[in-house]
Tab-separated table of C-alpha atoms and ligand atoms in Angstrom:
chain	number	residue	atom	x	y	z
A	1	LYS	CA	18.144	15.697	23.402
A	2	ILE	CA	17.886	12.595	21.746
A	3	GLY	CA	19.473	10.676	24.608
A	4	GLU	CA	16.998	12.165	26.751
A	5	VAL	CA	14.416	10.895	25.130
A	6	ALA	CA	16.373	7.660	24.817
A	7	ASP	CA	16.438	7.388	28.694
A	8	GLU	CA	12.932	8.025	29.051
A	9	VAL	CA	11.780	5.396	26.782
A	10	PRO	CA	13.814	3.718	28.033
A	11	VAL	CA	16.325	2.230	25.578
A	12	ASN	CA	20.046	2.677	24.471
A	13	ALA	CA	20.625	4.585	21.422
A	14	PHE	CA	23.478	4.746	19.287
A	15	ALA	CA	24.464	6.712	16.272
A	16	VAL	CA	25.959	4.390	13.729
A	17	GLY	CA	27.108	3.912	10.233
A	18	GLY	CA	28.510	6.663	8.049
A	19	PHE	CA	27.190	9.289	10.462
A	20	VAL	CA	30.076	8.006	12.766
A	21	ARG	CA	32.564	7.614	9.996
A	22	ASP	CA	32.111	11.013	9.018
A	23	LEU	CA	32.383	12.456	12.118
A	24	LEU	CA	35.456	11.181	12.963
A	25	LEU	CA	36.723	12.241	9.967
A	26	LYS	CA	35.290	15.285	10.352
A	27	LYS	CA	33.146	15.785	7.201
A	28	ARG	CA	29.688	16.465	6.761
A	29	ASN	CA	27.222	13.819	6.723
A	30	LEU	CA	23.205	14.575	6.450
A	31	ASP	CA	21.557	11.653	7.355
A	32	LEU	CA	21.414	10.179	10.923
A	33	ASP	CA	21.365	6.839	11.699
A	34	ILE	CA	20.460	5.642	14.588
A	35	VAL	CA	20.234	2.062	16.451
A	36	VAL	CA	18.277	1.371	19.313
A	37	GLU	CA	18.648	-1.438	22.017
A	38	GLY	CA	14.813	-1.750	23.027
A	39	ASN	CA	11.932	-0.796	21.111
A	40	GLY	CA	13.064	0.894	17.990
A	41	ILE	CA	9.338	2.140	17.044
A	42	GLU	CA	8.009	3.488	20.865
A	43	PHE	CA	11.480	5.852	20.468
A	44	ALA	CA	10.991	6.702	17.541
A	45	LYS	CA	7.457	7.786	18.016
A	46	HIS	CA	8.447	9.673	21.319
A	47	LEU	CA	11.708	11.660	19.384
A	48	ALA	CA	8.858	12.399	16.413
A	49	GLY	CA	7.016	13.781	19.443
A	50	ARG	CA	9.178	15.930	21.172
A	51	LEU	CA	11.542	17.267	18.268
A	52	GLY	CA	8.000	18.306	16.270
A	53	GLY	CA	9.021	16.224	13.371
A	54	ARG	CA	6.918	13.252	11.438
A	55	TYR	CA	7.348	9.850	11.356
A	56	ARG	CA	6.818	6.582	9.782
A	57	THR	CA	7.117	3.201	10.724
A	58	HIS	CA	8.077	-0.196	9.359
A	59	GLU	CA	6.790	-2.632	11.885
A	60	ARG	CA	7.675	-5.820	10.110
A	61	PHE	CA	11.374	-4.690	10.428
A	62	SER	CA	11.154	-2.870	13.263
A	63	THR	CA	12.581	0.343	11.888
A	64	ALA	CA	11.184	3.949	11.558
A	65	MET	CA	12.200	7.264	9.954
A	66	VAL	CA	11.618	10.757	11.831
A	67	LEU	CA	11.504	13.472	9.723
A	68	MET	CA	11.974	17.145	11.218
A	69	PRO	CA	10.253	19.948	9.971
A	70	ASP	CA	13.761	21.329	8.299
A	71	GLY	CA	14.116	17.883	6.280
A	72	PHE	CA	16.729	16.636	8.452
A	73	LYS	CA	15.925	12.786	8.305
A	74	ILE	CA	16.755	10.538	11.504
A	75	ASP	CA	16.942	6.679	10.542
A	76	ILE	CA	15.985	3.919	13.367
A	77	ALA	CA	16.339	0.718	13.597
A	78	THR	CA	16.181	-1.842	16.539
A	79	ALA	CA	19.331	-3.919	17.265
A	80	ARG	CA	17.612	-7.289	17.961
A	81	LEU	CA	18.458	-9.193	20.991
A	82	GLU	CA	19.783	-12.434	19.728
A	83	TYR	CA	19.458	-15.007	22.172
A	84	TYR	CA	21.637	-18.230	21.601
A	85	GLU	CA	19.786	-21.199	23.146
A	86	TYR	CA	22.289	-24.085	24.493
A	87	PRO	CA	21.024	-27.545	24.555
A	88	ALA	CA	19.587	-28.929	27.937
A	89	ALA	CA	20.331	-27.109	31.529
A	90	LEU	CA	22.511	-24.548	29.730
A	91	PRO	CA	21.253	-21.035	30.161
A	92	THR	CA	20.048	-18.827	27.160
A	93	VAL	CA	22.959	-16.365	26.308
A	94	GLU	CA	22.320	-12.914	25.345
A	95	LEU	CA	24.509	-11.415	23.262
A	96	SER	CA	24.961	-7.368	23.105
A	97	SER	CA	22.972	-6.400	20.212
A	98	ILE	CA	24.912	-3.471	18.989
A	99	LYS	CA	27.901	-5.505	19.075
A	100	LEU	CA	26.033	-8.010	16.641
A	101	ASP	CA	24.304	-5.031	14.767
A	102	LEU	CA	27.979	-3.605	14.282
A	103	TYR	CA	29.361	-7.135	13.106
A	104	ARG	CA	26.879	-7.740	10.471
A	105	ARG	CA	27.974	-4.110	8.645
A	106	ASP	CA	29.455	-3.700	5.457
A	107	PHE	CA	33.165	-2.557	6.510
A	108	THR	CA	34.811	-2.041	9.635
A	109	ILE	CA	34.996	1.928	8.985
A	110	ASN	CA	31.156	1.929	9.032
A	111	ALA	CA	31.267	-0.104	12.041
A	112	MET	CA	31.223	2.090	14.737
A	113	ALA	CA	28.677	3.674	17.021
A	114	VAL	CA	28.506	6.526	19.475
A	115	GLN	CA	26.307	6.292	22.464
A	116	LEU	CA	23.771	8.948	22.813
A	117	ASN	CA	22.388	8.345	26.305
A	118	PRO	CA	23.473	11.415	28.440
A	119	GLN	CA	25.384	9.176	31.190
A	120	GLN	CA	27.604	7.987	28.170
A	121	PHE	CA	26.778	10.800	25.570
A	122	GLY	CA	29.897	10.686	23.159
A	123	THR	CA	31.026	7.203	23.636
A	124	LEU	CA	32.752	5.816	21.007
A	125	ILE	CA	32.134	2.061	20.833
A	126	ASP	CA	34.632	0.468	18.633
A	127	PHE	CA	34.461	-3.401	19.071
A	128	PHE	CA	36.876	-4.199	16.125
A	129	ASN	CA	39.354	-1.838	16.053
A	130	CYS	CA	38.013	-0.097	13.445
A	131	GLN	CA	39.295	3.337	14.228
A	132	ASN	CA	42.636	2.173	13.542
A	133	ASP	CA	41.449	0.873	9.563
A	134	LEU	CA	40.087	4.561	9.214
A	135	LYS	CA	43.421	5.968	10.232
A	136	GLN	CA	44.960	3.474	7.771
A	137	LYS	CA	42.528	4.591	5.122
A	138	GLU	CA	41.592	0.772	4.413
A	139	ILE	CA	38.167	-0.259	3.096
A	140	LYS	CA	37.944	-4.002	5.122
A	141	VAL	CA	35.021	-6.335	5.805
A	142	LEU	CA	34.231	-7.840	9.251
A	143	HIS	CA	33.803	-10.942	7.708
A	144	ASN	CA	34.430	-13.511	5.157
A	145	LEU	CA	31.009	-13.652	4.134
A	146	SER	CA	29.825	-10.449	3.754
A	147	PHE	CA	29.687	-10.184	-0.295
A	148	VAL	CA	28.178	-13.364	0.106
A	149	GLU	CA	25.422	-12.154	1.972
A	150	ASP	CA	25.133	-9.235	0.456
A	151	PRO	CA	27.018	-8.439	-3.233
A	152	SER	CA	25.691	-5.203	-3.683
A	153	ARG	CA	28.762	-4.323	-1.064
A	154	ILE	CA	31.090	-4.865	-4.018
A	155	PHE	CA	29.671	-1.626	-5.348
A	156	ARG	CA	30.065	0.392	-1.953
A	157	ALA	CA	33.755	-0.737	-1.156
A	158	ILE	CA	34.403	0.782	-4.943
A	159	ARG	CA	32.387	3.964	-3.955
A	160	PHE	CA	34.064	4.547	-0.997
A	161	GLU	CA	37.381	3.730	-1.913
A	162	LYS	CA	37.456	6.135	-4.500
A	163	ARG	CA	35.673	8.797	-2.940
A	164	MET	CA	37.483	8.809	0.019
A	165	SER	CA	41.296	7.866	-1.611
A	166	PHE	CA	40.993	4.716	0.335
A	167	THR	CA	42.641	1.383	-0.141
A	168	MET	CA	41.088	-1.841	-0.516
A	169	ALA	CA	42.495	-4.283	1.914
A	170	PRO	CA	44.198	-7.526	0.014
A	171	HIS	CA	42.035	-9.847	1.597
A	172	THR	CA	38.940	-7.877	1.207
A	173	ALA	CA	39.610	-7.524	-2.878
A	174	ARG	CA	40.457	-11.189	-2.403
A	175	LEU	CA	37.079	-11.515	-1.138
A	176	ILE	CA	35.374	-9.754	-4.025
A	177	ARG	CA	37.282	-11.364	-7.164
A	178	ASN	CA	36.040	-14.569	-5.450
A	179	ALA	CA	32.444	-13.153	-5.861
A	180	VAL	CA	32.649	-12.247	-9.029
A	181	LYS	CA	33.889	-15.602	-9.979
A	182	MET	CA	31.421	-17.245	-7.824
A	183	GLN	CA	28.828	-15.264	-10.163
A	184	LEU	CA	27.168	-14.137	-6.906
A	185	PHE	CA	25.367	-11.620	-9.310
A	186	GLY	CA	23.387	-14.077	-11.074
A	187	LYS	CA	20.217	-13.211	-9.961
A	188	ALA	CA	19.973	-9.988	-9.895
A	189	ALA	CA	16.651	-9.756	-8.493
A	190	ASP	CA	17.567	-7.360	-5.756
A	191	THR	CA	16.930	-3.611	-5.963
A	192	ARG	CA	20.107	-2.824	-4.159
A	193	PHE	CA	22.504	-3.587	-7.467
A	194	PHE	CA	20.771	-0.286	-9.035
A	195	SER	CA	20.932	1.842	-6.133
A	196	GLU	CA	24.450	1.444	-5.410
A	197	ILE	CA	25.274	1.508	-9.368
A	198	ARG	CA	22.739	4.900	-9.319
A	199	LEU	CA	25.189	5.799	-6.114
A	200	ILE	CA	28.327	5.455	-7.755
A	201	PHE	CA	27.426	7.262	-11.023
A	202	SER	CA	26.327	9.920	-8.602
A	203	GLU	CA	29.943	10.737	-6.550
A	204	GLU	CA	31.606	13.940	-7.539
A	205	ASN	CA	33.602	12.190	-10.255
A	206	PRO	CA	32.796	8.512	-10.781
A	207	ILE	CA	35.182	7.727	-13.553
A	208	PRO	CA	38.136	6.034	-11.245
A	209	ALA	CA	35.334	4.214	-9.845
A	210	ILE	CA	33.872	3.220	-13.195
A	211	GLN	CA	37.634	1.800	-13.870
A	212	ARG	CA	38.006	-0.205	-10.754
A	213	MET	CA	34.518	-1.907	-11.678
A	214	ALA	CA	36.445	-2.896	-14.845
A	215	ASP	CA	39.290	-3.953	-13.086
A	216	PHE	CA	37.342	-6.347	-11.022
A	217	ASN	CA	35.780	-7.754	-13.797
A	218	LEU	CA	32.223	-6.549	-12.954
A	219	PHE	CA	31.192	-5.268	-16.570
A	220	GLN	CA	30.678	-8.787	-17.808
A	221	PHE	CA	27.970	-8.669	-15.508
A	222	LEU	CA	26.683	-5.314	-15.689
A	223	TRP	CA	26.795	-4.978	-19.298
A	224	PRO	CA	27.186	-8.112	-20.993
A	225	ASP	CA	25.456	-6.790	-24.450
A	226	LEU	CA	28.436	-4.487	-24.148
A	227	LYS	CA	30.850	-7.388	-25.253
A	228	PRO	CA	32.898	-6.196	-27.772
A	229	HIS	CA	34.124	-3.490	-25.872
A	230	LEU	CA	34.002	-4.693	-22.353
A	231	LYS	CA	36.665	-2.994	-21.049
A	232	VAL	CA	37.347	0.939	-20.053
A	233	ASP	CA	39.018	1.517	-23.840
A	234	ARG	CA	40.216	4.874	-25.032
A	235	ARG	CA	36.804	5.983	-26.606
A	236	PHE	CA	34.647	4.259	-24.072
A	237	LEU	CA	36.762	6.621	-21.094
A	238	HIS	CA	36.468	9.584	-24.129
A	239	ILE	CA	32.745	9.301	-23.987
A	240	LEU	CA	32.959	9.270	-20.039
A	241	LEU	CA	35.227	12.308	-20.044
A	242	GLN	CA	32.855	14.219	-22.389
A	243	ALA	CA	29.778	13.282	-19.917
A	244	GLN	CA	31.704	14.594	-17.058
A	245	ARG	CA	32.654	17.699	-18.903
A	246	ALA	CA	29.195	18.484	-19.775
A	247	ILE	CA	28.408	18.121	-16.403
A	248	ASP	CA	30.990	20.176	-15.030
A	249	TRP	CA	29.801	22.639	-17.379
A	250	TYR	CA	26.406	23.039	-16.715
A	251	ARG	CA	26.992	22.802	-12.679
A	252	LEU	CA	28.937	26.019	-12.947
A	253	LEU	CA	25.818	27.829	-15.098
A	254	TYR	CA	24.019	27.960	-11.597
A	255	LEU	CA	20.837	26.928	-13.080
A	256	LYS	CA	17.711	26.262	-10.920
A	257	GLU	CA	17.183	23.163	-12.769
A	258	GLU	CA	19.106	20.252	-10.823
A	259	CYS	CA	20.628	17.766	-13.433
A	260	ASP	CA	20.652	14.063	-12.253
A	261	ASN	CA	24.418	13.208	-13.038
A	262	TRP	CA	24.131	9.726	-12.564
A	263	ILE	CA	21.654	9.724	-16.117
A	264	VAL	CA	24.008	11.273	-18.058
A	265	TYR	CA	26.963	8.540	-16.906
A	266	LEU	CA	24.206	5.857	-17.440
A	267	LEU	CA	23.330	7.401	-20.808
A	268	ALA	CA	26.896	7.560	-21.760
A	269	ILE	CA	28.578	4.350	-21.028
A	270	MET	CA	25.427	3.129	-23.205
A	271	GLY	CA	26.431	5.427	-25.738
A	272	ARG	CA	27.714	2.962	-28.372
A	273	SER	CA	25.091	0.551	-27.485
A	274	LYS	CA	20.990	0.566	-29.061
A	275	ALA	CA	18.426	1.762	-26.584
A	276	GLU	CA	17.222	-1.961	-26.295
A	277	VAL	CA	20.738	-2.880	-24.374
A	278	LEU	CA	19.643	0.397	-22.086
A	279	GLU	CA	16.106	-1.544	-21.338
A	280	ALA	CA	17.750	-4.926	-21.092
A	281	PHE	CA	19.990	-3.344	-18.058
A	282	CYS	CA	16.985	-1.606	-16.435
A	283	LYS	CA	14.979	-5.008	-16.475
A	284	ARG	CA	17.940	-7.152	-15.501
A	285	PHE	CA	18.364	-4.847	-12.337
A	286	LEU	CA	14.683	-3.788	-11.397
A	287	VAL	CA	14.964	-0.611	-12.422
A	288	PRO	CA	11.323	0.946	-12.160
A	289	GLN	CA	9.460	0.874	-15.018
A	290	LYS	CA	9.138	4.781	-15.284
A	291	ILE	CA	12.760	5.457	-14.660
A	292	THR	CA	13.295	2.703	-17.274
A	293	ASP	CA	10.408	4.730	-19.855
A	294	ASN	CA	12.310	7.858	-19.485
A	295	LEU	CA	15.771	6.491	-19.681
A	296	VAL	CA	15.270	4.727	-22.678
A	297	TRP	CA	13.403	7.887	-24.141
A	298	GLN	CA	15.779	9.995	-23.598
A	299	LYS	CA	18.599	7.750	-24.978
A	300	MET	CA	16.731	7.124	-28.430
A	301	HIS	CA	15.657	10.610	-28.652
A	302	ALA	CA	18.856	11.942	-28.016
A	303	ASP	CA	20.562	9.551	-30.394
A	304	LYS	CA	18.671	10.665	-33.337
A	305	VAL	CA	18.956	14.470	-32.254
A	306	ALA	CA	22.371	14.264	-32.328
A	307	ASN	CA	22.732	12.188	-35.795
A	308	LEU	CA	20.375	14.944	-37.235
A	309	LEU	CA	22.385	17.768	-35.805
A	310	ALA	CA	25.460	16.174	-37.146
A	311	ARG	CA	24.486	15.470	-40.686
A	312	ARG	CA	23.009	18.847	-41.121
A	313	ASN	CA	25.317	22.009	-41.218
A	314	ALA	CA	23.594	25.554	-40.624
A	315	LEU	CA	20.883	24.824	-39.031
A	316	ARG	CA	18.470	27.856	-38.104
A	317	ASN	CA	18.316	28.525	-34.202
A	318	SER	CA	14.223	27.579	-34.473
A	319	GLU	CA	15.308	24.432	-36.162
A	320	ILE	CA	17.935	23.390	-33.586
A	321	TYR	CA	15.088	24.528	-30.929
A	322	TRP	CA	12.441	22.489	-32.146
A	323	LEU	CA	14.687	19.257	-32.654
A	324	LEU	CA	15.963	19.779	-28.494
A	325	GLN	CA	12.877	20.808	-26.887
A	326	ASP	CA	11.591	17.634	-25.733
A	327	LEU	CA	14.766	16.515	-24.107
A	328	ASP	CA	15.343	16.657	-20.490
A	329	ILE	CA	18.821	18.599	-19.431
A	330	GLU	CA	20.675	15.013	-18.757
A	331	GLY	CA	19.495	14.093	-22.620
A	332	LEU	CA	20.753	17.289	-23.686
A	333	LEU	CA	24.233	16.832	-21.799
A	334	TYR	CA	24.401	13.049	-23.124
A	335	VAL	CA	24.165	14.630	-26.544
A	336	MET	CA	27.120	16.986	-25.723
A	337	ALA	CA	29.214	13.743	-24.717
A	338	ILE	CA	28.584	11.915	-27.528
A	339	ALA	CA	28.684	14.503	-30.186
A	340	ARG	CA	32.148	14.300	-32.062
A	341	LYS	CA	31.523	17.803	-33.797
A	342	SER	CA	32.197	20.931	-32.032
A	343	THR	CA	28.973	22.448	-33.980
A	344	VAL	CA	26.945	20.024	-32.380
A	345	LYS	CA	28.394	20.811	-28.783
A	346	LYS	CA	28.179	24.244	-29.313
A	347	ALA	CA	24.034	24.497	-30.560
A	348	VAL	CA	23.226	22.210	-27.550
A	349	SER	CA	25.461	24.582	-25.291
A	350	ASN	CA	23.520	27.681	-26.870
A	351	TYR	CA	20.401	25.868	-26.228
A	352	VAL	CA	20.510	25.314	-22.692
A	353	THR	CA	22.290	28.577	-22.058
A	354	GLU	CA	19.953	31.019	-24.027
A	355	MET	CA	17.269	29.535	-26.531
A	356	ARG	CA	15.655	27.102	-23.679
A	357	GLN	CA	14.591	30.132	-22.099
A	358	ALA	CA	13.138	31.899	-24.863
A	359	ALA	CA	9.715	33.398	-25.112
A	360	THR	CA	7.835	35.450	-26.758
A	361	LEU	CA	6.754	38.846	-25.523
A	362	ILE	CA	3.373	39.151	-26.401
A	363	SER	CA	0.743	35.941	-25.236
A	364	GLY	CA	-2.487	34.981	-26.166
A	365	ARG	CA	-4.262	37.298	-24.053
A	366	ASP	CA	-2.174	40.113	-26.191
A	367	LEU	CA	-3.342	38.088	-29.756
A	368	MET	CA	-7.111	38.499	-28.571
A	369	ALA	CA	-6.421	42.618	-27.840
A	370	LEU	CA	-5.420	42.626	-31.544
A	371	GLY	CA	-8.883	41.032	-32.325
A	372	TYR	CA	-7.506	37.209	-32.968
A	373	GLU	CA	-10.137	34.747	-32.149
A	374	PRO	CA	-9.042	32.005	-29.139
A	375	GLY	CA	-8.419	28.851	-30.822
A	376	PRO	CA	-5.887	26.204	-31.975
A	377	ALA	CA	-4.623	29.196	-34.236
A	378	PHE	CA	-3.389	30.618	-31.545
A	379	LYS	CA	-0.557	28.191	-30.424
A	380	ILE	CA	0.500	28.227	-34.449
A	381	MET	CA	0.902	31.856	-34.586
A	382	LEU	CA	2.913	32.052	-31.234
A	383	ASN	CA	5.132	29.172	-32.225
A	384	ASP	CA	5.821	31.017	-35.546
A	385	LEU	CA	6.644	33.816	-33.809
A	386	LEU	CA	8.602	32.238	-31.162
A	387	ASP	CA	10.745	31.123	-34.398
A	388	ALA	CA	11.293	34.448	-35.268
A	389	ARG	CA	12.504	35.410	-32.072
A	390	LEU	CA	14.821	32.747	-32.282
A	391	ASP	CA	16.167	33.541	-35.554
A	392	GLY	CA	16.563	37.514	-34.723
A	393	ILE	CA	13.875	38.218	-37.131
A	394	VAL	CA	11.622	40.137	-34.030
A	395	THR	CA	13.632	41.500	-30.948
A	396	SER	CA	10.957	43.516	-29.863
A	397	LYS	CA	7.011	43.976	-28.403
A	398	SER	CA	5.911	46.213	-31.030
A	399	GLU	CA	7.944	44.022	-33.971
A	400	GLU	CA	6.455	41.565	-32.532
A	401	ILE	CA	2.589	42.907	-33.323
A	402	THR	CA	4.146	43.816	-36.698
A	403	PHE	CA	5.155	40.389	-37.290
A	404	ILE	CA	1.646	39.065	-36.292
A	405	GLN	CA	-0.454	41.320	-38.235
A	406	GLU	CA	1.786	40.710	-41.519
B	501	LIG	N1	24.902	-1.044	5.293
B	501	LIG	C1	25.662	-2.591	5.080
B	501	LIG	N2	25.840	-2.770	3.856
B	501	LIG	C2	24.648	-2.301	2.890
B	501	LIG	C3	24.225	-1.071	3.191
B	501	LIG	C4	24.671	-0.405	4.099
B	501	LIG	O1	26.170	-3.071	6.154
B	501	LIG	N3	24.505	-3.217	2.302
B	501	LIG	C5	25.305	0.039	6.744
B	501	LIG	C6	26.535	0.601	6.797
B	501	LIG	O2	26.775	0.187	8.221
B	501	LIG	C7	26.182	1.930	6.581
B	501	LIG	C8	24.879	2.040	6.638
B	501	LIG	O3	24.354	0.718	6.909
B	501	LIG	O4	27.246	2.750	6.967
B	501	LIG	C9	24.311	3.207	6.249
B	501	LIG	O5	23.943	2.867	4.752
B	501	LIG	P1	24.154	4.069	3.852
B	501	LIG	O6	23.233	5.084	4.255
B	501	LIG	O7	23.835	3.581	2.444
B	501	LIG	O8	25.897	4.642	3.785
B	501	LIG	P2	26.386	5.441	4.458
B	501	LIG	O9	27.667	4.343	5.218
B	501	LIG	O10	25.891	6.340	5.292
B	501	LIG	O11	27.183	6.207	3.354
B	501	LIG	P3	27.115	7.443	2.486
B	501	LIG	O12	28.204	8.373	2.447
B	501	LIG	O13	27.096	7.184	1.137
B	501	LIG	O14	25.345	8.151	2.630
């Protein structure tokens, strides 16, 4: 259908990038990136109309996004026709724009396209022998300036290498080392860095990628404040592994609430630092204020709670409940990751699996039925009752009523 719409407009439309890579690897990829030779915006409008989806356009960049009712997302970009003006009488030369578009991409494995127009439907477009690199499982840039143009690609190289168990071509690895030496990250005023760091930490297992980042000396740039322990030493690795264990443990509980794993890893990396270090990191990488505030708050609160839990033995369930109740799931898993005592881990795991869902059986309405006047005292009574439930003092509704009346 997409191809038919392309013919109608008419434009040449191609599926590109990660979609094609994953198609050839027979892996699922839920995002479709399309590049159009011609008017991409016009194409997006037609496509949305035909597929019953909504669209959003970015006229300035000639890009658009079509969102299908089932949540499937199609990103559309326009391959600009580039004209090379020759001096004097020579004619202007038009470069095949899809070729140029692919040449500007990050790695060869992401630089293939599949034509979508019906007549040529399914034709693989591979100008740079990319298929061979995919077969050889190699991450390779298309040209020497790739990391200069976009240093955030360094993180992408690492992410793809570790995710798919590929290897970096030696020349590409050399270009990364050069880019690091040249301090290309000097000015981090680019939101792409944080997006890529976040994507690395969201991978199924980010630890090998984090170690690879250390290999490439990227820590000095990412976390200059971690100076004394700049490398992935044993303790550092231990915290990361504990974070991973906590995340895996949580995943197997199959609870409804989703966990943003990247937050747990980021907090874990900062496990031995003060909250200010995390804050400085967020500033440097232009992390949106709301996310920064939440990260910093979770860290400060979690560190405090972790300390308290470690210092005090034999806490009652109700005490643990009130200590932990303001933390998000990410902050809770972070406490599990940094805790050295098994009693602390146990307290948190207990809280996540049991206490967090605890509620009193009677409600404010029941209190009114018992003849109590509504008001601030209600909250206190219900909280006391919750404590009694958590500590096993009351276990049924009738016991709750007796507890209140006493
Ligand atoms: N791309 C690029 N340089 C970047 C980011 C992206 O050249 N810094 C190109 C790549 O060709 C990539 C495409 O844009 O394939 C889409 O980017 P993105 O959706 O971020 O990556 P995917 O390759 O789809 O990877 P993922 O599987 O992680 O979604």
